[in-house]
CSV table of C-alpha atoms and ligand atoms in Angstrom, one decimal:
chain,number,residue,atom,x,y,z
M,284,MET,CA,160.7,44.5,51.0
M,285,ASP,CA,157.6,46.2,49.5
M,286,SER,CA,154.5,44.6,50.9
M,287,LYS,CA,152.0,46.9,49.2
M,288,GLU,CA,149.6,45.5,46.8
M,289,LYS,CA,150.2,46.5,43.2
M,290,VAL,CA,147.2,48.2,41.6
M,291,VAL,CA,147.4,48.8,37.8
M,292,VAL,CA,144.8,51.2,36.4
M,293,ILE,CA,144.5,51.2,32.6
M,294,GLY,CA,143.1,54.5,31.3
M,295,GLY,CA,143.4,57.9,32.9
M,296,GLY,CA,140.0,59.3,31.8
M,297,PHE,CA,137.3,60.5,34.2
M,298,ALA,CA,137.2,57.1,35.9
M,299,GLY,CA,140.9,56.3,36.0
M,300,ILE,CA,142.2,59.6,37.2
M,301,ASN,CA,139.6,60.0,39.9
M,302,LEU,CA,140.4,56.5,41.2
M,303,VAL,CA,144.2,57.0,41.2
M,304,LYS,CA,143.8,60.3,43.0
M,305,ARG,CA,141.9,58.6,45.9
M,306,LEU,CA,143.7,55.3,46.3
M,307,ASP,CA,145.5,55.0,49.6
M,308,ARG,CA,149.2,54.9,48.7
M,309,LYS,CA,150.1,53.5,52.1
M,310,ARG,CA,148.2,50.5,51.2
M,311,TYR,CA,148.7,50.3,47.4
M,312,ASP,CA,151.5,50.8,44.9
M,313,VAL,CA,149.5,52.4,42.1
M,314,THR,CA,150.5,52.5,38.4
M,315,LEU,CA,148.4,54.4,35.8
M,316,VAL,CA,148.9,53.3,32.2
M,317,ASP,CA,147.5,55.4,29.4
M,318,ARG,CA,148.3,55.7,25.7
M,319,ASN,CA,148.4,59.5,26.0
M,320,ASN,CA,150.5,61.3,28.6
M,321,PHE,CA,147.6,63.5,29.5
M,322,HIS,CA,144.0,63.4,30.8
M,323,SER,CA,141.5,64.9,28.4
M,324,PHE,CA,138.1,66.4,28.7
M,325,PRO,CA,135.8,64.9,26.0
M,326,PRO,CA,132.7,67.2,26.6
M,327,LEU,CA,134.7,70.0,25.1
M,328,PHE,CA,136.3,68.1,22.1
M,329,TYR,CA,133.7,69.6,19.9
M,330,GLN,CA,135.0,73.1,20.8
M,331,VAL,CA,138.5,72.0,19.7
M,332,ALA,CA,137.1,70.5,16.4
M,333,ALA,CA,135.3,73.9,15.7
M,334,SER,CA,138.4,76.0,16.7
M,335,GLY,CA,136.6,77.4,19.8
M,336,LEU,CA,139.3,76.2,22.2
M,337,GLU,CA,142.9,75.2,22.0
M,338,PRO,CA,143.6,71.5,22.7
M,339,ALA,CA,146.0,72.3,25.5
M,340,SER,CA,143.4,74.1,27.5
M,341,ILE,CA,141.4,70.9,27.9
M,342,SER,CA,144.4,68.6,28.4
M,343,PHE,CA,146.1,67.8,31.7
M,344,PRO,CA,149.5,66.2,31.8
M,345,PHE,CA,149.4,63.1,34.1
M,346,ARG,CA,152.8,63.8,35.5
M,347,ARG,CA,151.7,67.2,36.7
M,348,GLU,CA,148.5,65.7,38.3
M,349,MET,CA,150.7,63.0,40.0
M,350,ARG,CA,153.2,65.5,41.3
M,351,LYS,CA,150.3,67.2,43.2
M,352,MET,CA,149.4,63.9,44.9
M,353,ASP,CA,151.0,62.8,48.1
M,354,ASN,CA,153.3,59.8,47.7
M,355,ALA,CA,152.6,59.9,44.0
M,356,ALA,CA,151.4,57.1,41.9
M,357,THR,CA,153.5,56.2,38.8
M,358,TYR,CA,152.5,57.0,35.3
M,359,HIS,CA,153.5,54.7,32.4
M,360,MET,CA,152.9,55.7,28.8
M,361,GLY,CA,151.7,52.8,26.7
M,362,GLU,CA,148.8,51.4,24.8
M,363,VAL,CA,147.8,48.2,26.6
M,364,LYS,CA,147.7,45.5,23.9
M,365,SER,CA,146.7,42.6,26.1
M,366,ILE,CA,145.9,41.5,29.6
M,367,ASP,CA,147.2,38.1,30.8
M,368,VAL,CA,144.4,37.2,33.2
M,369,ALA,CA,146.0,34.0,34.5
M,370,GLY,CA,149.5,35.4,34.8
M,371,LYS,CA,148.2,38.7,36.2
M,372,LYS,CA,150.1,40.9,33.8
M,373,VAL,CA,149.4,43.8,31.5
M,374,VAL,CA,151.2,43.9,28.3
M,375,THR,CA,151.8,47.4,26.7
M,376,ARG,CA,153.5,48.3,23.5
M,377,TYR,CA,156.7,48.8,25.5
M,378,GLU,CA,156.7,46.6,28.6
M,379,THR,CA,154.9,44.0,30.8
M,380,ILE,CA,153.5,45.2,34.1
M,381,PRO,CA,152.5,42.7,36.8
M,382,TYR,CA,149.5,43.5,39.0
M,383,ASP,CA,147.7,42.2,42.1
M,384,LYS,CA,144.6,44.2,41.3
M,385,LEU,CA,143.7,45.5,37.9
M,386,VAL,CA,141.3,48.3,37.0
M,387,ILE,CA,140.1,48.6,33.4
M,388,ALA,CA,138.9,52.2,32.6
M,389,THR,CA,139.6,52.4,28.9
M,390,GLY,CA,136.3,54.0,27.9
M,391,THR,CA,134.8,53.5,24.5
M,392,THR,CA,135.8,54.0,20.9
M,393,ASN,CA,133.8,54.8,17.7
M,394,ASN,CA,131.3,52.3,16.5
M,395,PHE,CA,130.9,52.1,12.8
M,396,PHE,CA,128.3,49.4,12.9
M,397,ASN,CA,130.1,47.0,10.6
M,398,MET,CA,130.6,49.6,7.9
M,399,HIS,CA,134.1,48.4,7.1
M,400,ASP,CA,136.6,51.0,6.1
M,401,LEU,CA,134.2,53.8,6.9
M,402,TYR,CA,136.7,55.1,9.5
M,403,LYS,CA,139.0,55.9,6.6
M,404,ARG,CA,136.5,58.3,5.1
M,405,VAL,CA,134.8,60.0,8.0
M,406,PHE,CA,136.0,62.3,10.7
M,407,THR,CA,135.4,61.5,14.4
M,408,ILE,CA,135.8,63.3,17.7
M,409,LYS,CA,136.4,60.6,20.3
M,410,SER,CA,139.9,61.9,21.3
M,411,THR,CA,141.9,65.1,21.2
M,412,GLY,CA,143.8,63.8,18.2
M,413,GLU,CA,140.6,63.2,16.3
M,414,ALA,CA,139.2,66.6,17.2
M,415,ILE,CA,142.4,68.3,16.0
M,416,ARG,CA,142.2,66.3,12.7
M,417,CYS,CA,138.6,67.4,12.4
M,418,ARG,CA,139.6,71.1,13.0
M,419,ASN,CA,142.4,70.9,10.4
M,420,GLU,CA,140.1,69.5,7.8
M,421,ILE,CA,137.4,72.2,8.4
M,422,LEU,CA,140.0,75.0,8.3
M,423,ASP,CA,141.7,73.5,5.2
M,424,ARG,CA,138.3,73.4,3.4
M,425,LEU,CA,137.5,77.0,4.3
M,426,GLU,CA,140.9,78.1,3.1
M,427,ARG,CA,140.6,76.2,-0.2
M,428,ALA,CA,137.0,77.4,-0.7
M,429,SER,CA,138.1,81.0,-0.2
M,430,ILE,CA,140.4,80.8,-3.2
M,431,CYS,CA,138.3,78.5,-5.3
M,432,ARG,CA,136.9,80.0,-8.5
M,433,ASP,CA,134.6,77.3,-9.5
M,434,ASP,CA,131.2,77.6,-7.8
M,435,ASP,CA,130.4,73.8,-7.9
M,436,GLU,CA,133.8,72.9,-6.5
M,437,ARG,CA,133.4,75.5,-3.7
M,438,LYS,CA,130.0,74.1,-2.8
M,439,LYS,CA,131.5,70.6,-2.6
M,440,LEU,CA,134.3,71.8,-0.3
M,441,LEU,CA,131.7,73.4,1.9
M,442,SER,CA,129.2,70.6,2.3
M,443,PHE,CA,129.4,69.2,5.8
M,444,THR,CA,127.3,66.4,7.2
M,445,VAL,CA,127.2,65.4,10.9
M,446,ILE,CA,125.9,61.9,11.4
M,447,GLY,CA,124.1,61.3,14.8
M,448,GLY,CA,121.8,63.7,16.6
M,449,GLY,CA,123.0,63.0,20.2
M,450,PRO,CA,124.7,65.7,22.3
M,451,THR,CA,128.0,65.5,20.4
M,452,GLY,CA,126.3,65.7,17.0
M,453,VAL,CA,124.1,68.5,18.0
M,454,GLU,CA,127.1,70.4,19.5
M,455,VAL,CA,129.3,70.0,16.5
M,456,ALA,CA,126.5,71.0,14.1
M,457,GLY,CA,125.8,74.0,16.2
M,458,ALA,CA,129.4,75.0,16.2
M,459,LEU,CA,129.6,74.7,12.5
M,460,GLY,CA,126.4,76.8,12.2
M,461,GLU,CA,128.2,79.5,14.3
M,462,MET,CA,131.1,79.4,12.0
M,463,LYS,CA,128.8,79.9,9.0
M,464,ARG,CA,127.0,82.7,10.7
M,465,TYR,CA,129.8,84.7,12.2
M,466,ILE,CA,133.3,83.6,11.0
M,467,LEU,CA,132.7,83.4,7.3
M,468,ARG,CA,131.4,87.0,7.1
M,469,ARG,CA,134.4,88.3,9.1
M,470,GLU,CA,137.3,86.3,7.8
M,471,TYR,CA,136.4,84.4,4.6
M,472,LYS,CA,134.7,87.2,2.8
M,473,SER,CA,135.1,85.6,-0.6
M,474,ILE,CA,132.9,82.7,0.4
M,475,PRO,CA,129.2,83.3,0.0
M,476,PRO,CA,127.8,82.1,3.4
M,477,GLU,CA,124.8,80.3,1.7
M,478,GLN,CA,127.3,78.0,0.0
M,479,LEU,CA,128.3,76.5,3.3
M,480,VAL,CA,125.8,73.7,3.9
M,481,ILE,CA,125.5,71.8,7.2
M,482,THR,CA,123.3,68.8,7.5
M,483,LEU,CA,122.7,66.9,10.7
M,484,VAL,CA,121.3,63.3,10.2
M,485,GLU,CA,119.6,61.4,13.0
M,486,GLY,CA,118.0,58.0,12.8
M,487,SER,CA,115.3,58.4,15.4
M,488,ASP,CA,112.4,60.8,15.3
M,489,ARG,CA,114.0,63.5,17.5
M,490,LEU,CA,117.3,65.0,18.4
M,491,LEU,CA,118.9,64.3,21.8
M,492,HIS,CA,116.7,61.3,22.3
M,493,THR,CA,118.2,60.5,25.7
M,494,MET,CA,117.0,63.9,27.0
M,495,SER,CA,113.5,65.4,27.5
M,496,GLU,CA,111.1,66.3,24.7
M,497,THR,CA,111.6,70.0,25.6
M,498,ALA,CA,115.4,69.6,25.1
M,499,SER,CA,114.9,68.0,21.7
M,500,ARG,CA,112.4,70.6,20.6
M,501,PHE,CA,114.6,73.5,21.6
M,502,ALA,CA,117.8,71.9,20.1
M,503,LEU,CA,116.0,71.6,16.8
M,504,LYS,CA,114.8,75.2,17.0
M,505,TYR,CA,118.3,76.5,17.8
M,506,LEU,CA,119.9,74.5,15.1
M,507,LYS,CA,117.4,75.8,12.5
M,508,GLU,CA,118.2,79.3,13.6
M,509,LEU,CA,121.9,78.6,12.8
M,510,SER,CA,120.9,77.3,9.3
M,511,VAL,CA,121.6,73.7,10.0
M,512,ASN,CA,119.4,71.3,8.0
M,513,VAL,CA,118.2,68.6,10.3
M,514,VAL,CA,117.1,65.3,8.8
M,515,LEU,CA,115.3,63.0,11.2
M,516,LYS,CA,114.3,59.3,10.9
M,517,GLN,CA,117.1,58.7,8.4
M,518,SER,CA,119.9,56.2,8.7
M,519,MET,CA,123.1,56.4,6.8
M,520,LYS,CA,124.0,53.2,5.0
M,521,SER,CA,127.2,54.0,3.2
M,522,TYR,CA,129.6,56.8,2.3
M,523,ASP,CA,131.7,56.2,-0.9
M,524,ASP,CA,133.2,58.7,-3.3
M,525,ASN,CA,131.8,61.5,-1.1
M,526,VAL,CA,128.3,60.3,-1.6
M,527,LEU,CA,126.1,59.5,1.4
M,528,THR,CA,123.5,56.8,0.8
M,529,PHE,CA,120.6,56.4,3.2
M,530,ALA,CA,118.3,53.5,4.2
M,531,ASP,CA,115.4,54.8,2.1
M,532,GLY,CA,117.7,54.7,-1.0
M,533,SER,CA,118.2,58.5,-1.3
M,534,SER,CA,121.7,59.9,-1.5
M,535,GLN,CA,123.5,63.2,-1.1
M,536,TYR,CA,127.0,64.6,-1.8
M,537,SER,CA,129.0,65.5,1.3
M,538,GLY,CA,132.6,66.8,1.2
M,539,MET,CA,133.2,66.1,4.9
M,540,VAL,CA,131.3,63.7,7.1
M,541,ILE,CA,131.6,63.9,10.9
M,542,TRP,CA,130.6,60.6,12.5
M,543,THR,CA,129.2,60.8,16.0
M,544,ALA,CA,126.6,58.0,15.7
M,545,GLY,CA,127.8,55.4,18.2
M,546,VAL,CA,130.4,54.0,20.6
M,547,THR,CA,131.6,50.5,21.5
M,548,GLY,CA,133.6,49.2,24.4
M,549,ASP,CA,137.3,49.7,23.9
M,550,SER,CA,139.5,47.3,25.9
M,551,PRO,CA,142.6,45.4,25.3
M,552,GLU,CA,142.7,41.8,24.1
M,553,ILE,CA,142.4,39.2,26.9
M,554,GLU,CA,144.9,36.4,27.1
M,555,ASN,CA,144.5,33.2,29.2
M,556,GLY,CA,141.0,33.8,30.3
M,557,GLU,CA,137.9,35.8,29.4
M,558,LEU,CA,136.1,38.8,30.7
M,559,PRO,CA,132.3,38.6,30.4
M,560,ARG,CA,130.8,41.2,28.0
M,561,GLY,CA,127.4,42.7,27.6
M,562,ALA,CA,125.7,45.1,25.2
M,563,GLY,CA,128.0,47.5,23.4
M,564,ASN,CA,131.0,45.2,24.2
M,565,ARG,CA,131.0,46.6,27.7
M,566,ILE,CA,132.5,44.5,30.5
M,567,LEU,CA,129.9,43.0,32.9
M,568,VAL,CA,130.5,44.1,36.5
M,569,ASP,CA,128.7,43.6,39.8
M,570,ALA,CA,127.5,46.4,42.1
M,571,TYR,CA,131.1,47.0,43.3
M,572,ASN,CA,132.4,47.3,39.8
M,573,ARG,CA,134.1,43.9,40.2
M,574,VAL,CA,134.3,42.1,36.9
M,575,GLU,CA,131.9,39.1,37.1
M,576,GLY,CA,133.9,36.0,38.0
M,577,HIS,CA,137.2,37.9,38.8
M,578,ASP,CA,137.8,39.1,42.3
M,579,ASP,CA,140.9,41.1,41.4
M,580,ILE,CA,139.8,42.8,38.2
M,581,PHE,CA,137.5,45.8,38.2
M,582,ALA,CA,136.0,47.9,35.4
M,583,LEU,CA,134.9,51.5,35.6
M,584,GLY,CA,133.2,54.2,33.5
M,585,ASP,CA,132.1,53.7,29.9
M,586,ILE,CA,133.6,50.3,29.6
M,587,ALA,CA,131.7,48.9,32.6
M,588,LEU,CA,128.2,47.5,32.4
M,589,HIS,CA,126.1,46.9,35.5
M,590,CYS,CA,122.4,46.5,35.1
M,591,ASP,CA,120.1,47.1,38.1
M,592,GLU,CA,116.5,47.9,38.6
M,593,MET,CA,117.0,51.6,38.1
M,594,TYR,CA,119.2,51.1,35.0
M,595,PRO,CA,118.2,47.8,33.4
M,596,ARG,CA,120.4,48.5,30.4
M,597,GLY,CA,123.3,49.8,32.4
M,598,CYS,CA,124.2,53.3,33.6
M,599,PRO,CA,124.5,55.9,30.8
M,600,GLN,CA,128.0,56.5,29.5
M,601,LEU,CA,128.6,59.8,31.1
M,602,ALA,CA,131.4,61.6,33.0
M,603,GLN,CA,129.4,61.7,36.2
M,604,VAL,CA,128.9,57.9,36.2
M,605,ALA,CA,132.6,57.3,35.7
M,606,ILE,CA,133.6,59.8,38.5
M,607,GLN,CA,131.1,58.4,41.0
M,608,GLN,CA,132.1,54.8,40.2
M,609,ALA,CA,135.7,55.7,40.7
M,610,ARG,CA,135.0,57.3,44.1
M,611,ASN,CA,133.0,54.4,45.3
M,612,LEU,CA,135.6,51.8,44.2
M,613,ALA,CA,138.4,53.9,45.9
M,614,LYS,CA,136.4,53.8,49.2
M,615,ASN,CA,135.9,50.1,49.0
M,616,LEU,CA,139.6,49.4,48.1
M,617,ASN,CA,140.9,51.7,50.8
M,618,ARG,CA,138.8,49.9,53.4
M,619,GLY,CA,140.0,46.6,52.1
M,620,MET,CA,136.5,45.2,51.6
M,621,MET,CA,133.7,45.6,49.2
M,622,GLU,CA,131.2,47.3,51.4
M,623,ASN,CA,129.5,50.1,49.4
M,624,GLU,CA,127.4,49.1,46.5
M,625,PHE,CA,127.5,51.6,43.6
M,626,SER,CA,124.3,53.6,42.9
M,627,TYR,CA,124.3,56.4,40.4
M,628,LYS,CA,123.1,59.9,41.4
M,629,ASP,CA,121.9,61.5,38.3
M,630,LYS,CA,122.8,65.2,38.3
M,631,GLY,CA,121.2,65.8,34.9
M,632,SER,CA,122.4,66.2,31.3
M,633,MET,CA,122.9,69.1,29.0
M,634,ALA,CA,124.0,70.1,25.5
M,635,THR,CA,125.0,73.4,24.0
M,636,ILE,CA,124.1,74.8,20.6
M,637,GLY,CA,126.2,77.6,19.5
M,638,ARG,CA,127.7,80.2,21.8
M,639,ASN,CA,124.8,81.3,23.8
M,640,ARG,CA,122.1,78.6,23.6
M,641,ALA,CA,121.9,75.3,25.5
M,642,VAL,CA,119.4,72.8,26.8
M,643,ALA,CA,119.6,71.3,30.2
M,644,ASP,CA,117.6,68.6,31.9
M,645,LEU,CA,118.2,69.0,35.6
M,646,LYS,CA,116.8,66.9,38.4
M,647,HIS,CA,113.6,68.8,39.1
M,648,PHE,CA,113.4,71.2,36.1
M,649,GLN,CA,114.5,71.9,32.6
M,650,LEU,CA,116.3,75.0,31.2
M,651,THR,CA,116.8,76.3,27.7
M,652,GLY,CA,118.4,79.3,26.0
M,653,VAL,CA,120.9,81.6,27.6
M,654,VAL,CA,120.3,80.6,31.2
M,655,ALA,CA,121.0,76.9,30.3
M,656,TRP,CA,124.1,78.1,28.5
M,657,PHE,CA,125.4,79.8,31.6
M,658,VAL,CA,124.7,76.7,33.7
M,659,TRP,CA,126.5,74.6,31.0
M,660,MET,CA,129.5,76.9,31.0
M,661,PHE,CA,129.7,77.0,34.8
M,662,ILE,CA,129.4,73.2,35.1
M,663,HIS,CA,132.1,72.6,32.5
M,664,LEU,CA,134.4,75.1,34.0
M,665,ILE,CA,134.2,73.6,37.5
M,666,SER,CA,134.7,70.1,36.1
M,667,LEU,CA,138.0,71.0,34.4
M,668,LEU,CA,141.1,69.9,36.2
M,669,GLY,CA,143.5,72.6,37.3
M,670,MET,CA,143.1,76.3,38.0
M,671,ARG,CA,145.3,77.3,35.0
M,672,ASN,CA,143.0,75.4,32.6
M,673,LYS,CA,139.9,76.9,34.2
M,674,LEU,CA,141.3,80.4,33.7
M,675,VAL,CA,142.5,79.6,30.1
M,676,VAL,CA,139.1,78.2,29.1
M,677,LEU,CA,137.2,81.0,30.8
M,678,THR,CA,139.4,83.7,29.1
M,679,ASN,CA,139.1,81.9,25.8
M,680,TRP,CA,135.3,81.8,26.1
M,681,VAL,CA,134.9,85.4,27.2
M,682,TRP,CA,137.3,86.5,24.5
M,683,ALA,CA,135.7,84.3,21.8
M,684,TYR,CA,132.3,85.5,22.8
M,685,PHE,CA,133.1,89.0,21.7
M,686,SER,CA,135.9,88.6,19.2
M,687,TYR,CA,136.0,85.2,17.5
M,688,PRO,CA,139.8,85.2,17.8
M,689,THR,CA,141.7,84.2,14.6
M,690,SER,CA,144.5,82.7,16.7
M,691,LEU,CA,142.4,79.6,17.2
M,692,ARG,CA,142.0,79.0,13.5
M,693,LEU,CA,145.7,78.5,12.8
M,694,LEU,CA,146.2,75.5,10.6
M,695,PHE,CA,149.2,73.6,12.1
M,696,ARG,CA,150.2,70.4,10.3
M,697,PRO,CA,152.8,68.1,11.8
M,698,SER,CA,155.6,67.5,9.3
M,699,ARG,CA,159.3,66.7,9.2
M,700,TYR,CA,160.2,69.0,6.3
M,701,PRO,CA,158.6,72.1,5.0
M,702,LEU,CA,155.4,71.1,3.2
M,703,ARG,CA,155.1,71.5,-0.6
M,704,SER,CA,151.8,69.6,-0.8
M,705,HIS,CA,149.7,67.7,1.7
M,706,GLN,CA,147.6,65.1,-0.2
P,1076,FAD,C1,132.8,64.2,22.1
P,1076,FAD,C2,132.2,63.7,23.5
P,1076,FAD,C3,131.4,64.6,24.2
P,1076,FAD,C4,131.0,64.2,25.5
P,1076,FAD,N1,130.2,65.0,26.2
P,1076,FAD,C5,129.8,64.7,27.4
P,1076,FAD,C6,129.1,65.6,28.3
P,1076,FAD,O1,128.8,66.7,27.9
P,1076,FAD,N2,128.7,65.2,29.5
P,1076,FAD,C7,129.1,63.9,30.0
P,1076,FAD,O2,128.8,63.6,31.1
P,1076,FAD,N3,129.7,63.0,29.2
P,1076,FAD,C8,130.1,63.4,28.0
P,1076,FAD,N4,130.8,62.5,27.2
P,1076,FAD,C9,131.0,61.1,27.7
P,1076,FAD,C10,132.2,61.1,28.7
P,1076,FAD,O3,133.3,61.7,28.1
P,1076,FAD,C11,132.5,59.7,29.1
P,1076,FAD,O4,131.3,59.1,29.7
P,1076,FAD,C12,133.7,59.6,30.0
P,1076,FAD,O5,134.8,60.2,29.4
P,1076,FAD,C13,133.9,58.2,30.4
P,1076,FAD,O6,135.1,58.2,31.2
P,1076,FAD,P1,136.0,56.9,31.2
P,1076,FAD,O7,137.1,57.2,32.2
P,1076,FAD,O8,135.2,55.7,31.3
P,1076,FAD,O9,136.7,56.9,29.7
P,1076,FAD,P2,137.5,58.0,29.0
P,1076,FAD,O10,137.3,59.3,29.6
P,1076,FAD,O11,137.2,57.8,27.5
P,1076,FAD,O12,139.0,57.6,29.3
P,1076,FAD,C14,139.6,56.4,28.7
P,1076,FAD,C15,141.1,56.6,28.9
P,1076,FAD,O13,141.6,55.3,28.5
P,1076,FAD,C16,142.7,55.5,27.7
P,1076,FAD,N5,142.9,54.2,26.9
P,1076,FAD,C17,141.9,53.6,26.2
P,1076,FAD,N6,142.4,52.4,25.7
P,1076,FAD,C18,143.6,52.3,26.2
P,1076,FAD,C19,144.6,51.3,26.0
P,1076,FAD,N7,144.3,50.1,25.3
P,1076,FAD,N8,145.8,51.4,26.6
P,1076,FAD,C20,146.0,52.6,27.4
P,1076,FAD,N9,145.1,53.5,27.5
P,1076,FAD,C21,143.9,53.4,27.0
P,1076,FAD,C22,142.4,56.7,26.8
P,1076,FAD,O14,143.5,57.3,26.3
P,1076,FAD,C23,141.7,57.6,27.9
P,1076,FAD,O15,142.6,58.4,28.5
P,1076,FAD,C24,131.3,62.9,25.9
P,1076,FAD,C25,132.1,62.0,25.2
P,1076,FAD,C26,132.6,62.5,23.9
P,1076,FAD,C27,133.4,61.5,23.1
C-alpha cells in the first residue's frame, strides 16, 4: 500500500514548477495540475506579442520537465474549478483529485478594475495565448494598413495605445516603437511610418514607479527616442467604439488598446470553507507560506500575500519571489516540519526598452542603456528552462538584432477550414 502523502500543486508557473522539482518523491506522491501542458516564461511574453520571439522558445512542456526528474511527479492537464477544503479534493474540468497537502500557485490574472466587458475590447499579455492574440492583431493591422488606400482609415488601423506604465507596458510600447522604426521601413514600405502612432498612458507621475527615479527617467527618454507618446498622470475610464475616455474628460481614438494596468489574484472557487484574502485578492499566508488557518494548504508566488516588516504590503509579484518561496517550502516539507521562515532576497529589477536599451536597479547600483540591456539579456537567458530554449532564444535574439527576421511575423490563424474571412 502507498503510504506516501499526496501533494497536489495547482499551477506550474515559477512557483509551482520549482516546488515540484524539489519535493522529495520518497516522501510525497506529487501531482501537478495546470490548465496548460507547458510552463511559460511571462517576462518574455511581450517579445512574443511584438513578434520578437516564437512562443515555443519560451514554453516548456511539463511532461519533458517531469521526465528529467527522478521518480517523476505526475502532470494532469485541467483548469481547477474548485477546491473542496473540507473534503480535501481538487475539482478540475475533467476529474476530482484528492490531496493530503495542497499548494496553490495559480498566479494572477488581469484586473480591469470593474470596467465590465472591457476584456472583450482590449488586448492583454498575461499568458502565451494572450500574447499570440496580441501579435496576430498587430500583424493583421499592419497587413491591412499596407493595402489601405484611405489615409484616415490607415491611421485608425495604426493607432496603438498601451495602458499602464509598469515594466510590461514600457516593454510593449518600446517593442512597438522598434517596429515603427525598423520594420515598417523594411517590410511595409507602403505605410508612412509617421502614421503609426503609439501612446503609452500611465496614471502616476512617472513610468516604472516601482523602480528608481533614474530608471523612470531613462525609460521615458528611451521611449521618446522610439517615438512613443508618453502620457503621465492620466487614468483611462472607458474604451467604447474605439474611443478611449480619460478621467479628466478628454478622449482619443485608438484602434488597438493593450491593457497592462493591473493584476488580481487568480484562484479557483473554494467549497466547504474559506481561504483568507488580502489586498489584490491574494491569499493570506504565514511566514512558511501556510494559508492562515489551514495547516495542510499552502499558497506560493503571486497569489500569496505575507506582510512583514520589510514588506508591509506583501512581497512584490515577481518571478524571484515565487522561486525563492518554492525553494523554502520544499525545504520545509522535505524536512517534515515548518522550520525555515521565508525571507525575500531582492536581486533587483529591470525593464528593457527596444532592442538595445534597458534600465536595471541592482542591489548596490543602477544601470542604463546598452550595459543594462546585456545584463537583462543574460539574466533572462539563464532563467529560461532547458538548454534547447536558451540556445533558441539566444540565436533568435542575435539573429533578430541584425536582421529582424520575417519568419517571426507570420500570421497563423487557427481554423478548421480554409479561411475566407476572419471577422
Ligand atoms: C507580461 C509579464 C511580464 C513580467 N515580467 C517580469 C519580469 O521581467 N521579472 C519578474 O521578476 N517578473 C515578471 N513578471 C511577473 C512574474 O511573471 C510573476 O511574478 C511570476 O510568474 C509568478 O509566478 P507564479 O508561479 O506565482 O505564477 P505564474 O507564473 O503566473 O503561474 C501560474 C500558473 O498557474 C496556472 N493556473 C492558473 N490558474 C489555474 C487553474 N485554475 N487551474 C490550473 N492551472 C491554473 C497557469 O496556467 C500558470 O501556469 C511578469 C509578468 C507578466 C505577466
